[in-house]
Tab-separated table of C-alpha atoms in Angstrom:
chain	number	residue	atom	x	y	z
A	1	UNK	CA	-109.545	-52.017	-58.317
A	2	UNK	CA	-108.020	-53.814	-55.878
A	3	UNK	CA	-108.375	-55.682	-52.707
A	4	UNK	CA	-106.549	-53.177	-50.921
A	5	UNK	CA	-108.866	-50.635	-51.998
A	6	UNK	CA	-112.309	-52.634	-51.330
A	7	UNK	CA	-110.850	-53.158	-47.401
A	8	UNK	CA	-109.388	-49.776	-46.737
A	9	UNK	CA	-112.337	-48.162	-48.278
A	10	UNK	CA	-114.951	-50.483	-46.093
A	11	UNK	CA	-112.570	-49.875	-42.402
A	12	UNK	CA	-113.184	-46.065	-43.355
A	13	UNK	CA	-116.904	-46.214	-44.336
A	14	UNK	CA	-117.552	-48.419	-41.222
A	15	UNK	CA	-115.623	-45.861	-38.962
A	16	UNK	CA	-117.552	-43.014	-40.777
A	17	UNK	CA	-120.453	-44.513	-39.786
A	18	UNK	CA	-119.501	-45.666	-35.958
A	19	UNK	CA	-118.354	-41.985	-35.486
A	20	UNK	CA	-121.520	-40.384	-36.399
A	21	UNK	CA	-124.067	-43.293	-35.195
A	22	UNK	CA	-122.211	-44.233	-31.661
A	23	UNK	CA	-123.690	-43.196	-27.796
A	24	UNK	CA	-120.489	-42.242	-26.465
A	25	UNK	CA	-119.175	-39.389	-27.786
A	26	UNK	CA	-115.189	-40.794	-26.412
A	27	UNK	CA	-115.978	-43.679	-28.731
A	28	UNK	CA	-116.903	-41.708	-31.602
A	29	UNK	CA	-113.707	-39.420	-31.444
A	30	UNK	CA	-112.020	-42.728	-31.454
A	31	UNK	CA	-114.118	-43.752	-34.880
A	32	UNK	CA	-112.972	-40.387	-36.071
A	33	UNK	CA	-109.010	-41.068	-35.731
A	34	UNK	CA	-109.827	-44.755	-37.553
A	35	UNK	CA	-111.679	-42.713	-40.601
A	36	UNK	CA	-108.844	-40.476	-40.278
A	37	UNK	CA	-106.044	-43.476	-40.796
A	38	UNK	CA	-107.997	-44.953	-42.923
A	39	UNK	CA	-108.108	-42.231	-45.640
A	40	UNK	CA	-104.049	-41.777	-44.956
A	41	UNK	CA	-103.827	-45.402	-46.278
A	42	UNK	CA	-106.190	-44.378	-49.680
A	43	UNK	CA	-103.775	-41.277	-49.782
A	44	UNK	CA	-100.902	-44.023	-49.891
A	45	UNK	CA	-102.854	-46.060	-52.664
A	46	UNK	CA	-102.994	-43.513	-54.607
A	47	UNK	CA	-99.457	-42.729	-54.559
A	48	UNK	CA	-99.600	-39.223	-52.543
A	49	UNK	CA	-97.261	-40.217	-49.880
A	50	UNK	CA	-96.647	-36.707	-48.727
A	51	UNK	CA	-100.489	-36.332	-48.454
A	52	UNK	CA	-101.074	-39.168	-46.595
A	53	UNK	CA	-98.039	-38.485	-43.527
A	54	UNK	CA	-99.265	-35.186	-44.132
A	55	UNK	CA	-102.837	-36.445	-43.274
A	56	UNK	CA	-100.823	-38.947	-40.536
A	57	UNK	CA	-99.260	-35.905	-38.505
A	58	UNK	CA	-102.180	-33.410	-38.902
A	59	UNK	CA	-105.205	-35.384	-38.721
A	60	UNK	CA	-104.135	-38.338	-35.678
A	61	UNK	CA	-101.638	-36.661	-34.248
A	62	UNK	CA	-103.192	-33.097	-33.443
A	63	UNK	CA	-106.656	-32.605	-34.284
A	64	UNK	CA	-108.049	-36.032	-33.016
A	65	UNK	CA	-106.145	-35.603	-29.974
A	66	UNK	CA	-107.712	-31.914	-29.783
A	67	UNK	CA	-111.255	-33.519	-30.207
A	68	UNK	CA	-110.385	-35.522	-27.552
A	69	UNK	CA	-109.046	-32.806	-25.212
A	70	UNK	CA	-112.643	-30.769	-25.939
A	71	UNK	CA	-114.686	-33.731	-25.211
A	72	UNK	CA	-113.298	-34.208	-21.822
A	73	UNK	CA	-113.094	-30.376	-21.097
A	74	UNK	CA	-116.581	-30.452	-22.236
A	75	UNK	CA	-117.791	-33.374	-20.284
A	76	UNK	CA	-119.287	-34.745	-23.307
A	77	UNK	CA	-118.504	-38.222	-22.229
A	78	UNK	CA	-121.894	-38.498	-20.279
A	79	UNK	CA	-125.034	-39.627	-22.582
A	80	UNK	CA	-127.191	-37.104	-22.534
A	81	UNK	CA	-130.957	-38.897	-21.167
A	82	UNK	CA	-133.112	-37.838	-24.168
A	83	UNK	CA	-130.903	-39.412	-27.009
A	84	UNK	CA	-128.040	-38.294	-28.954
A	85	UNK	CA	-130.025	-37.341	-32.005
A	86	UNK	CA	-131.487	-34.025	-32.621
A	87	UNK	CA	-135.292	-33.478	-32.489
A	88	UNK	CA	-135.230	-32.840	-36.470
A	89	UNK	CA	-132.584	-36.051	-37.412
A	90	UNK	CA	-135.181	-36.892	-39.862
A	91	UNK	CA	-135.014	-34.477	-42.066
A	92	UNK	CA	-131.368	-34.228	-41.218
A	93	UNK	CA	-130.872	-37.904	-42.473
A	94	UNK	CA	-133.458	-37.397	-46.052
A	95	UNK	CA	-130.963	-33.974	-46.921
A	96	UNK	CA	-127.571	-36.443	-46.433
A	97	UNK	CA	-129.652	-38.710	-48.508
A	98	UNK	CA	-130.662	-36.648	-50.981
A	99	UNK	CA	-126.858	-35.371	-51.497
A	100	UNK	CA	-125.710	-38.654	-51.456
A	101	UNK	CA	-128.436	-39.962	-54.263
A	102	UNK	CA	-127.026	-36.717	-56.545
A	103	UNK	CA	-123.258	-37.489	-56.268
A	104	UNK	CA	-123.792	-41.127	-56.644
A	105	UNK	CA	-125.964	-40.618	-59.444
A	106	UNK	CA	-123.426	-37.955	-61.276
A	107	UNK	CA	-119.995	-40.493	-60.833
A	108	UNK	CA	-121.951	-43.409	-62.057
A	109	UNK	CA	-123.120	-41.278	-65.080
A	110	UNK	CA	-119.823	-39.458	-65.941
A	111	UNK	CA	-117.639	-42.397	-65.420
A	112	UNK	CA	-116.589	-42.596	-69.309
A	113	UNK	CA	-115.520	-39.235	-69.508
A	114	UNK	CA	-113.636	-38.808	-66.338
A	115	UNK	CA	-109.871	-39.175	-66.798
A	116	UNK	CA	-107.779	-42.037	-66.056
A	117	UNK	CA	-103.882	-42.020	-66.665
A	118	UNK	CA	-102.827	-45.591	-65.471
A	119	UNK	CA	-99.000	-44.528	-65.693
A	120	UNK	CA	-97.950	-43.807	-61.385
A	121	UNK	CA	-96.892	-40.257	-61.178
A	122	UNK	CA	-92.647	-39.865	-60.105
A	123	UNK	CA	-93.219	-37.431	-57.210
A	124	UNK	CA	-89.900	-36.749	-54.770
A	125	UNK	CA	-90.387	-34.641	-51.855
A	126	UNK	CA	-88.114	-32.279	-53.467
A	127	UNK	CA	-90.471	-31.794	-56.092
A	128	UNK	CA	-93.109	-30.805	-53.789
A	129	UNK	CA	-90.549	-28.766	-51.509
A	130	UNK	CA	-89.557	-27.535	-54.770
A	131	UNK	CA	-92.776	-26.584	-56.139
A	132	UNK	CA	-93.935	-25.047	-52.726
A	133	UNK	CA	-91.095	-22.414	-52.506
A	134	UNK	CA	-91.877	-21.743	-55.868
A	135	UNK	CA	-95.204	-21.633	-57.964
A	136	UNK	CA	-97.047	-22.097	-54.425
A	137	UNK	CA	-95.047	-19.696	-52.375
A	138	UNK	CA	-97.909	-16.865	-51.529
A	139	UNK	CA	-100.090	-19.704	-50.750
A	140	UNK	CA	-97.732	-21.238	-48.122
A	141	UNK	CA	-96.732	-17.835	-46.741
A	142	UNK	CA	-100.929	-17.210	-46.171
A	143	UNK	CA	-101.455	-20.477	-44.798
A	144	UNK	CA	-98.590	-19.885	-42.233
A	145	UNK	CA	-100.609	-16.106	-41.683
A	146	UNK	CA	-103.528	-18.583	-41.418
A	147	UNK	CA	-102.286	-20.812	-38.532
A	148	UNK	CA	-100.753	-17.893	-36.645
A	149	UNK	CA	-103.735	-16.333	-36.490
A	150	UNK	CA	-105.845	-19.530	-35.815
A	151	UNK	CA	-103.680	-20.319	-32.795
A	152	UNK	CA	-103.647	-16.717	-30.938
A	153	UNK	CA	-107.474	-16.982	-31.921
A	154	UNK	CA	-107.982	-20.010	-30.353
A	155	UNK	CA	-106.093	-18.879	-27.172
A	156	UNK	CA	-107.612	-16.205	-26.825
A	157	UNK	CA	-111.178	-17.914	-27.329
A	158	UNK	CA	-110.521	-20.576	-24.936
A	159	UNK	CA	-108.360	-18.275	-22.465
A	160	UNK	CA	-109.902	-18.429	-18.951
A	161	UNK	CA	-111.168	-14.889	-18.442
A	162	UNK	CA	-111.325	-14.305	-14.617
A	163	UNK	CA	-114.615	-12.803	-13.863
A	164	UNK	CA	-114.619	-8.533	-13.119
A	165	UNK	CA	-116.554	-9.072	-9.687
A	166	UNK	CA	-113.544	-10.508	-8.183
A	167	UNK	CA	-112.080	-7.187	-7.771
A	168	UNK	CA	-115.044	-6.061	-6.319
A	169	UNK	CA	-115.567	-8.999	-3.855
A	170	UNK	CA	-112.463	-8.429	-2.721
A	171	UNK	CA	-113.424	-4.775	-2.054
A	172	UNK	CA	-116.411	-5.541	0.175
B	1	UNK	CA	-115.902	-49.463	-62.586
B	2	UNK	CA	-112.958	-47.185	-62.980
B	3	UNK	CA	-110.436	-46.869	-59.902
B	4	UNK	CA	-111.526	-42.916	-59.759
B	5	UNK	CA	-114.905	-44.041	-59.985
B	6	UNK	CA	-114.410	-46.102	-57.193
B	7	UNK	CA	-112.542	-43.535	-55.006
B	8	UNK	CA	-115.047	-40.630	-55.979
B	9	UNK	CA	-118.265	-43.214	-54.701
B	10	UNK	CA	-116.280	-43.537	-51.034
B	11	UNK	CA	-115.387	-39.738	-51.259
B	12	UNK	CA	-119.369	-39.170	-51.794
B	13	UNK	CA	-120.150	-42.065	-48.679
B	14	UNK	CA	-118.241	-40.544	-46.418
B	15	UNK	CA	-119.296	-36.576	-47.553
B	16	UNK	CA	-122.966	-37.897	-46.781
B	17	UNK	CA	-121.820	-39.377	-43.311
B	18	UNK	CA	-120.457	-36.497	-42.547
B	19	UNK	CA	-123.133	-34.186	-43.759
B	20	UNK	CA	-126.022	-36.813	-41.968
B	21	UNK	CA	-123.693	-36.218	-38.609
B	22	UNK	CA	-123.541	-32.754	-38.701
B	23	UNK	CA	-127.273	-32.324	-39.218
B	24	UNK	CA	-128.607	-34.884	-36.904
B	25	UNK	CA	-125.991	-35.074	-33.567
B	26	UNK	CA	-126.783	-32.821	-31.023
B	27	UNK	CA	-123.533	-32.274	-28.787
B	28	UNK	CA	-121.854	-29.561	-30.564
B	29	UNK	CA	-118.588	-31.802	-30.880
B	30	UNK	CA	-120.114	-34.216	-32.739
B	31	UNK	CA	-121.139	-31.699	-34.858
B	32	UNK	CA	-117.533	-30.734	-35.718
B	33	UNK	CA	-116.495	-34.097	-36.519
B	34	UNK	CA	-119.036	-34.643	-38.716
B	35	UNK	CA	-117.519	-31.384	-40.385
B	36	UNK	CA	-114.333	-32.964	-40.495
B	37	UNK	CA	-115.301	-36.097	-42.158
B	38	UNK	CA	-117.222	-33.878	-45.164
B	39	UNK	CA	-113.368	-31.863	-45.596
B	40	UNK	CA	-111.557	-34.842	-45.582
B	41	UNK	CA	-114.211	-36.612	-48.278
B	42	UNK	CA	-113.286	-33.435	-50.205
B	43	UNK	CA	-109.398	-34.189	-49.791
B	44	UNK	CA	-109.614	-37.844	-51.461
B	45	UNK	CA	-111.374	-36.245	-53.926
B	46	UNK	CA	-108.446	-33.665	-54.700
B	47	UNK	CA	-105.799	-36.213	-54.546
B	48	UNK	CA	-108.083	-39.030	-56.338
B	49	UNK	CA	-108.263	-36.698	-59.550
B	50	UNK	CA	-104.591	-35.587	-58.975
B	51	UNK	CA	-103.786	-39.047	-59.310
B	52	UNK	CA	-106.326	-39.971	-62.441
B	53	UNK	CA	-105.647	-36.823	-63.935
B	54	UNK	CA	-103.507	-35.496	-67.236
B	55	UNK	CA	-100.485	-33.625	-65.310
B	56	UNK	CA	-100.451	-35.247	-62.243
B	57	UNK	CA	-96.054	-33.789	-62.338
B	58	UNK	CA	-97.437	-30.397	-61.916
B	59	UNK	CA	-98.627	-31.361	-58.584
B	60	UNK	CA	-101.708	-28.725	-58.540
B	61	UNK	CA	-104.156	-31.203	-57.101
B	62	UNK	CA	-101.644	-32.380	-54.138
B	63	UNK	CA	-100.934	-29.509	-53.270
B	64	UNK	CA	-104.413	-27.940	-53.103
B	65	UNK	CA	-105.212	-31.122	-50.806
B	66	UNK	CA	-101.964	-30.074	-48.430
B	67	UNK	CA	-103.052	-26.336	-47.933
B	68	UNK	CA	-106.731	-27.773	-47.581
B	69	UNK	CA	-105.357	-30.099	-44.730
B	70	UNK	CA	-103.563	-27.246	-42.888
B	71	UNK	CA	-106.653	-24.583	-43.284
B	72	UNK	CA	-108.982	-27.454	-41.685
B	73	UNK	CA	-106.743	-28.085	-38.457
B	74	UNK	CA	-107.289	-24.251	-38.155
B	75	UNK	CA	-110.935	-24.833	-38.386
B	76	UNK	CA	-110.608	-27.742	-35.826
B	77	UNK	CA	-108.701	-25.832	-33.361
B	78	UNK	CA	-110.859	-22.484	-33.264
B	79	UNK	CA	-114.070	-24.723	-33.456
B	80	UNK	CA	-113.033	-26.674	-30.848
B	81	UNK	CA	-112.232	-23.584	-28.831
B	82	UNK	CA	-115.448	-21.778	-29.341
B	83	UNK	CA	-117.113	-25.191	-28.008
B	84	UNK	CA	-115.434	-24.740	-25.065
B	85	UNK	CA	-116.193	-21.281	-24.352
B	86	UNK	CA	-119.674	-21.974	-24.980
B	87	UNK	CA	-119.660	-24.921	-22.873
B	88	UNK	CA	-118.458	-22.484	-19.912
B	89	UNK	CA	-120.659	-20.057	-20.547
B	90	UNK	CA	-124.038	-21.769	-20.988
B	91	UNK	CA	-123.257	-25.364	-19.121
B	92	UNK	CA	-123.971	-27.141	-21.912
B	93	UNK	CA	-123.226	-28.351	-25.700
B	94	UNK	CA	-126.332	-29.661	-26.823
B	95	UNK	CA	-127.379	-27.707	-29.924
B	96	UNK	CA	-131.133	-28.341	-29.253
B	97	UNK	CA	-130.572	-26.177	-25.771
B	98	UNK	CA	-128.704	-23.132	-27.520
B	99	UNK	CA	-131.686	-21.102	-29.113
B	100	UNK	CA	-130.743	-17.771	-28.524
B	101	UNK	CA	-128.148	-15.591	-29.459
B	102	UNK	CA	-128.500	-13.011	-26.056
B	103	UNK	CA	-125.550	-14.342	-23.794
């Protein structure tokens, strides 16, 4: 374990925690992207360096920037008066607890049998370019099916609709 | 402490931040961050064992964590539309306020 991990690991936990505990919900999109860079840097620890520009492009570059672009269209910038936390956080926080308590409890107790090759896997980019045209090819074609769809959905969900009385105000 | 170990314990932190957020913020948003932080725990852990484990040349763990990655920003961006369309249609994101399913 190394230093690298211990800090990495601690910026991302802290962030975790700012973006879920902080007022302003601006500031907690900007926790999000530092989570987000964070875990690109564990990717890169752990030798997965397409992952983690993967996780780079994807994560910071569109979908915290989308958060963003919602918060604003949203005006979820302004505190709301009676607190940020739902009226049932309590039993919110003991479930997130709870979970927490199991996994903790089940990697501490399987540590001996889980597996740990020390040797650092030789992964090229054409290897993975490679491997996606080949073994993973259905995959990528559904995830590309996937997106399409995603995108017209998410037109289409956010599209403007002009209301149907216009036509009719117009009328009178 | 093994390095996965280590790895799987943050993975776990930041799946229960993520869970506590989703379950305890109000604005609908925050909601889907906290969403975002639980699939992203669940990426580390994909790549953590890819990384640990016995074939890590046949790639099967990266490249479950890539697809993973590009089915979330589809989550993200149809989540984050459906906020807004709610937010036009009722004037508001708070989750507490949105208790019935009659538009």
């Amino acid at each position: 374990m190394s230093f690298a991990f211990y800090l990495i690991s601690a910026i991302s936990v802290a962030g975790g925690l700012a973006a879920v505990l902080l007022k302003n919900t601006v500031h907690c999109a900007l926790a999000l992207t530092v989570v987000f860079a964070g875990l690109a840097l564990l990717f890169l620890q752990l030798d997965a360096q397409f992952a983690g520009f993967a996780q780079i492009l994807v994560y910071i570059g569109a979908v915290a920037i989308l958060v963003v672009f919602a918060i604003l269209l949203t005006k979820g910038s302004e505190t709301p008066k009676d607190g940020v936390f739902s009226k049932t956080w309590l039993a919110g926080l003991a479930v997130a607890a709870a979970v927490f308590a199991v996994f903790g409890w089940t990697v501490l107790q399987s540590g001996a049998v889980l597996p740990h090759q020390t040797a650092t896997p030789q992964v090229t980019v054409a290897q993975i370019g490679t491997a996606l045209m080949g073994r993973y090819v259905l995959p990528l074609e559904i995830v590309a099916l996937l997106l399409t769809a995603a995108l017209i959905g998410a037109v289409i969900i956010a599209m403007h609709e002009k209301p149907e009385n216009n036509e009719e105000e117009v009328a009178k | 402490m093994t390095p996965l170990t280590g790895y799987l314990m943050v993975a776990a932190l930041l799946f229960s931040i993520g869970l506590a957020g989703a379950l305890t913020r109000r604005n609908a948003i925050l909601v889907l961050i906290g969403i975002e932080l639980m699939l992203n725990a669940a990426n580390l852990n994909l790549i953590a064992f890819w990384r640990y484990g016995p074939h890590p040349e046949a790639l099967t763990g990266m490249m479950f964590a890539i697809f993973s990655i590009a089915v979330a920003a589809a989550e993200a961006a149809v989540g984050l539309g459906l906020v807004i369309q709610i937010h036009r249609h009722a004037h508001t994101t708070d989750l507490d306020q949105m208790n019935r399913m009659k538009g």
